[in-house]
Amino acid sequence: MNFDHRKMRSEFPLLASASGLHYLDNAATSQIHQSALDALVRHETTSRANVQRGSYALAEAASAAYEGARQQVAVFLNAASAEEVVFTSGATAALNLAAASLGALMKPGDEVLISLAEHHSNFLPWQQLKARYGINLRLLPVTAEGRLDLAALPDCVSERCRLIAVTHASNVTGAITDVAAIVAAARRVGARVLLDGAQRVQHGPVDVQALGVDFYACSGHKCFAPGGIGVLWGRAELLAAMPPFMTGGGMVAQVNLQEPVFLDPPRRFEAGTPPIAQAVGLGAAVNWMQGLPWEDIHRHERALAVRLLQGLAAIDGLRLLGPVNMEQRLPVLSFAIEGIHPHDLCQVLGDRGVALRGGHHCARPLLEFLGVEGASRASITFYNDESDIDALLTGLAAAIGLLR
Ligand code: PMP
């Protein structure tokens, strides 16, 4: 194996300096990698200026760094060009941008299909389109395992469907979406496909062209980069036809008292001063990720997930949410324990240095369908090791003893 998780862990400053921390909340926010932090600090201390405005050397350096980051993200996503990469403040902002801008191009009675497994960020922005444009929101059901129910696609994708917007991987069940089936269903009626990749990007480079989708949204803070930066990728010809979401400086070619002329994408969608250093940090993070031995990493993550699954299976009254087949899911494991509230459980675990997320995970429709009010989620990434899993299992036994 080319992958040494101890060395990897030492490259994350927070983990390297925190003793007794078992960080298993990576689906909420991953830790920042040294290369991303270095790039951010270097930018702020050597190239800090506004972008695309000044004509002095420092401003040119800032613009070059910002555009360089765009190129690095384009490589990570295998976008056809850097111009297809729009920087936003995060996945939520990217999804809101897509919904508002695509919604403005739709007609009353048009349909958007999302799934029951969506994070609220890929639910509420589309739901808003009903009131604003008379657009109907349709829901793809999920199976008992929380996977998108592909058998229901023919019933859910009508001739009026303009867009299918679904998660690439669930933040609750970890279930990975069969994108090919979604794309095929969309193409049959000429609909577009958007993927919410917020969870997926942490687990390696993405190939948007091979996936065959039209839009992809993600956040930097979930892939070892700074917070406050995200991406909406879109096919060039589709972005070119979309109106801006926000207006202001930096996105307009001509302003007069009648009709403004907006710049071409991506700048049309980046009104105001963007999060420049954060973008530079994201560029460094994805550039670093690009060179990692992903097969070995996935083997390591999966072994940890299986170790955890085996431990969880031995706990009385524990229900695991999501697919049992590890090939079908990310190492994101949510579970509910009879008679114990996830907030209490996570509090007791937190006191022992084990960081888990408990609650509804901003996915209330999914939890309701699965018949649980809340769940505790352990999300594993490559810097975790056996000691994290064992601390969680020991902590769970202690917490159950205390709370039951
Ligand atoms: N979609 C999914 C699947 C997520 O897990 C999250 C973050 N929890 C988001 C969207 C929103 O991401 P952000 O909070 O970074 O905007």
XYZ file of C-alpha atoms and ligand atoms in Angstrom:
420
model
C 0.000 0.000 0.000
C 1.316 3.437 -0.999
C -0.669 5.135 1.656
C 0.523 5.895 5.176
C -2.356 7.323 7.174
C -0.034 8.381 10.044
C 2.011 10.533 7.714
C -1.208 11.835 6.212
C -2.550 12.758 9.630
C 0.635 14.692 10.400
C -0.085 16.924 7.385
C -3.253 18.251 9.037
C -2.141 20.883 11.563
C -5.172 20.629 13.814
C -4.958 16.844 14.061
C -1.200 16.919 14.538
C -1.557 19.183 17.561
C -4.746 17.791 19.121
C -4.178 14.827 21.373
C -7.119 12.675 22.372
C -9.303 13.913 19.529
C -11.149 11.309 17.480
C -12.549 13.418 14.676
C -15.352 11.531 12.951
C -17.402 14.480 11.750
C -15.754 14.798 8.352
C -19.065 14.877 6.492
C -19.831 18.158 8.266
C -16.377 19.685 7.761
C -13.074 18.025 7.067
C -9.840 19.348 8.547
C -7.716 21.667 6.440
C -4.597 20.262 4.766
C -1.269 22.022 5.291
C -0.928 22.775 1.569
C -4.270 24.614 1.513
C -3.399 26.554 4.656
C 0.049 27.443 3.278
C -1.465 28.649 -0.001
C -4.030 30.750 1.831
C -1.450 32.348 4.125
C 1.032 32.850 1.284
C -1.642 34.572 -0.753
C -2.710 36.856 2.091
C 0.890 37.769 2.906
C 2.321 38.139 -0.597
C -0.449 38.678 -3.172
C -3.401 40.220 -1.341
C -5.246 42.687 -3.556
C -8.605 42.791 -5.267
C -8.982 40.772 -8.452
C -9.810 41.774 -12.010
C -9.681 45.479 -11.233
C -6.196 46.855 -10.598
C -3.417 47.329 -13.123
C -0.491 47.241 -10.681
C 1.684 44.172 -10.174
C 0.119 43.081 -6.887
C -3.404 43.171 -8.317
C -2.228 41.221 -11.327
C -0.657 38.613 -9.036
C -3.930 38.322 -7.105
C -5.929 37.855 -10.300
C -3.447 35.282 -11.579
C -3.677 33.336 -8.306
C -7.483 33.432 -8.350
C -7.671 32.317 -11.983
C -5.011 29.689 -11.299
C -7.250 28.253 -8.580
C -10.127 28.138 -11.059
C -7.924 26.108 -13.381
C -6.966 23.715 -10.566
C -10.629 23.134 -9.734
C -11.371 22.579 -13.439
C -8.713 19.836 -13.500
C -10.101 18.238 -10.311
C -13.611 18.105 -11.795
C -12.361 17.407 -15.335
C -14.311 20.401 -16.611
C -13.895 21.203 -20.306
C -12.523 24.637 -19.380
C -11.841 26.850 -16.368
C -14.611 29.205 -17.552
C -17.096 26.516 -16.514
C -16.071 26.892 -12.870
C -18.020 29.504 -10.896
C -16.727 30.290 -7.425
C -19.386 30.699 -4.741
C -19.285 30.818 -0.966
C -20.190 27.126 -0.688
C -22.436 24.353 -1.953
C -25.535 26.048 -0.541
C -24.766 29.234 -2.463
C -24.016 27.204 -5.602
C -27.358 25.398 -5.373
C -29.230 28.638 -4.733
C -27.501 30.209 -7.718
C -28.475 27.281 -9.934
C -32.073 27.238 -8.707
C -32.659 30.968 -9.038
C -30.966 31.277 -12.391
C -32.358 28.111 -14.006
C -35.772 28.805 -12.468
C -35.900 32.153 -14.244
C -35.619 30.281 -17.548
C -38.502 27.887 -16.805
C -42.215 28.261 -17.503
C -45.192 27.670 -15.207
C -45.956 23.952 -15.138
C -42.355 22.930 -15.837
C -41.039 20.322 -13.438
C -37.903 19.865 -11.382
C -37.254 16.421 -9.975
C -35.307 16.095 -6.756
C -35.190 13.126 -4.389
C -36.366 12.421 -0.894
C -32.733 11.990 0.127
C -31.717 15.609 -0.450
C -29.989 17.866 2.040
C -32.181 20.917 2.695
C -29.717 22.898 0.552
C -30.810 20.935 -2.495
C -34.467 20.938 -1.481
C -35.500 24.374 -0.313
C -34.045 26.410 -3.228
C -36.089 24.325 -5.708
C -39.165 24.421 -3.517
C -38.990 28.223 -3.640
C -39.490 28.098 -7.423
C -43.090 26.984 -7.007
C -44.194 30.274 -5.516
C -41.950 32.388 -7.729
C -42.409 30.785 -11.162
C -45.186 28.181 -10.788
C -42.692 25.342 -11.203
C -43.708 21.937 -9.897
C -41.351 20.083 -7.638
C -41.464 16.312 -7.943
C -39.875 13.836 -5.556
C -38.041 10.673 -6.468
C -38.670 8.163 -3.664
C -35.918 6.258 -1.908
C -35.698 2.570 -1.080
C -35.808 1.227 2.481
C -31.986 1.418 2.421
C -32.152 5.119 1.575
C -30.912 4.715 -2.002
C -32.626 6.643 -4.782
C -35.385 4.430 -6.126
C -34.365 4.200 -9.759
C -37.311 1.940 -10.582
C -39.560 4.952 -9.938
C -37.748 7.121 -12.495
C -40.158 6.449 -15.415
C -43.088 7.581 -13.244
C -41.281 10.663 -11.961
C -39.703 12.020 -15.144
C -42.415 13.501 -17.323
C -42.170 15.422 -20.593
C -42.397 18.610 -18.497
C -39.259 17.737 -16.532
C -36.582 20.376 -17.115
C -34.062 19.350 -14.500
C -33.174 16.459 -12.221
C -31.260 17.794 -9.213
C -30.067 15.052 -6.866
C -27.297 14.313 -4.457
C -24.173 12.533 -5.676
C -23.955 10.889 -2.249
C -26.221 11.236 0.776
C -24.952 13.058 3.852
C -27.091 10.728 6.010
C -26.855 7.252 4.530
C -23.670 7.756 2.503
C -25.520 6.081 -0.401
C -23.859 6.835 -3.726
C -26.197 7.716 -6.567
C -26.245 5.686 -9.766
C -25.695 8.747 -11.912
C -25.858 6.929 -15.257
C -29.484 5.915 -14.651
C -30.411 9.479 -13.690
C -28.681 10.945 -16.753
C -30.358 8.414 -19.060
C -33.808 9.242 -17.662
C -33.170 12.969 -18.043
C -31.885 12.672 -21.596
C -35.018 10.801 -22.683
C -37.054 13.981 -22.095
C -34.332 16.569 -22.776
C -33.949 17.491 -19.092
C -30.684 18.641 -17.489
C -28.959 17.002 -14.522
C -27.443 18.708 -11.508
C -25.508 16.811 -8.852
C -25.011 17.987 -5.289
C -21.449 16.781 -4.791
C -20.958 18.282 -1.326
C -20.265 14.873 0.243
C -18.632 13.171 -2.694
C -15.721 15.555 -3.323
C -13.953 14.571 -0.092
C -13.408 11.104 -1.510
C -11.456 11.929 -4.628
C -11.463 13.750 -7.966
C -14.706 13.825 -9.924
C -15.112 13.538 -13.699
C -18.127 15.639 -14.604
C -17.726 14.838 -18.296
C -17.653 11.081 -17.731
C -20.641 11.387 -15.409
C -22.454 13.140 -18.233
C -24.125 15.689 -15.964
C -24.718 19.395 -16.605
C -24.113 21.038 -13.223
C -22.127 20.106 -10.124
C -22.115 21.855 -6.746
C -19.625 21.439 -3.902
C -17.948 23.125 -0.922
C -14.276 23.623 -0.100
C -14.550 23.016 3.631
C -15.566 19.406 3.008
C -12.497 18.671 0.881
C -9.605 19.789 3.094
C -9.775 23.429 1.965
C -10.750 26.634 3.796
C -14.355 27.501 4.572
C -16.264 30.210 2.716
C -15.572 28.866 -0.770
C -17.558 26.571 -3.040
C -18.114 25.833 -6.684
C -20.882 25.602 -9.192
C -19.626 23.872 -12.303
C -21.854 24.099 -15.361
C -21.501 23.281 -19.042
C -20.311 26.395 -20.857
C -23.268 26.654 -23.228
C -25.748 26.307 -20.375
C -24.049 28.898 -18.154
C -23.916 31.257 -21.141
C -27.725 31.184 -21.395
C -28.344 31.775 -17.685
C -29.154 35.139 -16.104
C -27.138 36.313 -13.098
C -28.255 35.423 -9.586
C -26.659 38.374 -7.848
C -25.745 41.680 -9.429
C -23.061 44.188 -8.489
C -19.448 45.001 -9.240
C -17.217 42.711 -11.270
C -19.948 41.006 -13.295
C -21.058 43.687 -15.696
C -19.594 44.917 -19.003
C -21.709 48.050 -19.402
C -23.964 49.881 -17.017
C -26.350 52.517 -18.227
C -29.711 53.748 -17.103
C -31.581 51.260 -19.306
C -30.242 47.699 -19.798
C -26.961 46.577 -18.281
C -24.749 44.210 -20.280
C -23.471 41.378 -18.143
C -20.100 39.723 -18.523
C -19.764 36.177 -19.793
C -19.567 33.300 -17.291
C -18.005 32.684 -14.893
C -17.743 36.361 -13.928
C -21.443 36.971 -14.614
C -22.119 34.849 -11.536
C -19.414 36.302 -9.270
C -20.768 39.710 -8.271
C -18.712 41.592 -5.699
C -15.282 40.794 -4.334
C -15.005 37.003 -4.258
C -13.404 34.946 -1.454
C -9.990 35.172 -3.133
C -7.628 33.605 -0.601
C -10.182 30.880 0.070
C -10.301 30.083 -3.649
C -6.509 29.910 -3.713
C -6.659 27.532 -0.726
C -9.236 25.380 -2.494
C -7.082 25.268 -5.621
C -4.129 24.035 -3.556
C -6.255 21.441 -1.754
C -7.707 19.891 -4.905
C -4.328 20.020 -6.601
C -2.893 18.055 -3.683
C -5.838 15.622 -3.720
C -5.263 15.001 -7.404
C -1.983 13.228 -6.642
C -3.207 10.916 -3.854
C -3.325 7.101 -4.172
C -7.120 6.872 -4.149
C -7.412 3.116 -4.499
C -5.337 2.589 -1.374
C -7.207 5.346 0.396
C -10.575 3.814 -0.397
C -9.324 0.445 0.848
C -8.216 2.076 4.116
C -11.506 3.987 4.548
C -13.555 0.907 3.760
C -11.643 -1.251 6.235
C -12.378 1.315 8.943
C -16.047 1.465 7.967
C -16.302 -2.336 8.098
C -14.627 -2.352 11.539
C -17.203 0.157 12.717
C -20.088 -1.726 11.094
C -19.066 -4.924 12.854
C -18.950 -3.114 16.189
C -22.302 -1.443 15.596
C -23.921 -4.750 14.589
C -23.220 -6.068 18.092
C -25.124 -3.246 19.803
C -28.623 -4.084 20.981
C -31.363 -1.828 19.616
C -29.074 -0.081 17.124
C -30.372 0.544 13.629
C -27.963 1.400 10.861
C -29.308 3.667 8.141
C -28.253 3.166 4.540
C -26.979 0.370 2.324
C -25.219 -2.608 3.881
C -23.087 -3.063 0.772
C -20.013 -0.879 1.292
C -19.534 -0.563 -2.485
C -22.738 1.442 -2.613
C -21.848 3.996 0.025
C -19.286 6.443 1.279
C -17.794 5.712 4.716
C -20.552 7.816 6.273
C -22.423 5.737 8.855
C -25.563 7.015 10.535
C -27.420 5.051 13.154
C -30.233 5.364 15.666
C -30.267 3.653 19.048
C -33.593 2.796 20.596
C -34.417 4.937 23.605
C -31.405 7.248 23.257
C -31.523 10.726 21.766
C -28.645 11.370 19.330
C -27.873 14.720 20.969
C -27.359 12.999 24.339
C -25.283 10.300 22.726
C -23.072 12.750 20.852
C -22.658 14.857 23.986
C -21.364 11.887 25.984
C -19.096 10.875 23.094
C -17.914 14.470 22.725
C -16.898 14.531 26.387
C -14.662 11.568 25.572
C -13.053 13.331 22.610
C -15.087 11.489 19.984
C -16.566 13.993 17.516
C -19.788 12.821 15.864
C -22.786 14.702 14.517
C -26.222 13.982 15.962
C -29.603 15.294 14.821
C -31.615 15.523 11.632
C -28.627 16.347 9.400
C -30.619 18.926 7.416
C -32.429 16.067 5.721
C -35.756 15.918 7.529
C -37.796 14.391 4.664
C -35.360 11.467 4.476
C -35.295 10.865 8.222
C -39.080 10.994 8.343
C -39.265 8.409 5.572
C -36.750 6.189 7.364
C -38.878 6.507 10.499
C -36.328 8.118 12.800
C -36.398 11.552 14.396
C -32.664 11.867 14.474
C -29.502 9.880 13.974
C -25.873 9.895 15.059
C -23.387 10.047 12.215
C -19.793 8.869 12.111
C -18.080 10.023 8.930
C -14.689 8.556 8.160
C -11.956 9.931 5.965
C -8.405 8.899 5.165
C -6.687 10.441 8.194
C -8.803 8.350 10.544
C -7.485 5.087 11.898
C -8.455 2.089 14.032
C -7.969 4.050 17.240
C -10.766 6.434 16.183
C -13.150 3.558 15.512
C -12.248 1.772 18.739
C -12.658 4.973 20.773
C -16.094 5.394 19.234
C -17.137 1.817 19.999
C -15.845 2.005 23.576
C -17.548 5.381 23.966
C -20.809 4.005 22.617
C -20.805 1.170 25.145
C -20.172 3.668 27.958
C -22.805 6.121 26.683
C -25.431 3.416 26.357
C -24.682 2.260 29.899
C -25.150 5.822 31.099
C -28.179 6.844 29.053
C -30.326 3.709 29.048
N -25.442 19.100 0.337
C -25.002 18.109 1.129
C -25.248 16.688 0.732
C -24.333 18.431 2.311
O -23.909 17.438 3.103
C -24.113 19.790 2.639
C -23.396 20.176 3.917
N -23.810 19.501 5.056
C -24.572 20.772 1.762
C -25.231 20.392 0.618
C -24.383 22.218 2.039
O -23.028 22.526 2.076
P -22.527 23.911 2.717
O -23.076 23.923 4.110
O -21.054 23.792 2.680
O -23.060 25.009 1.882
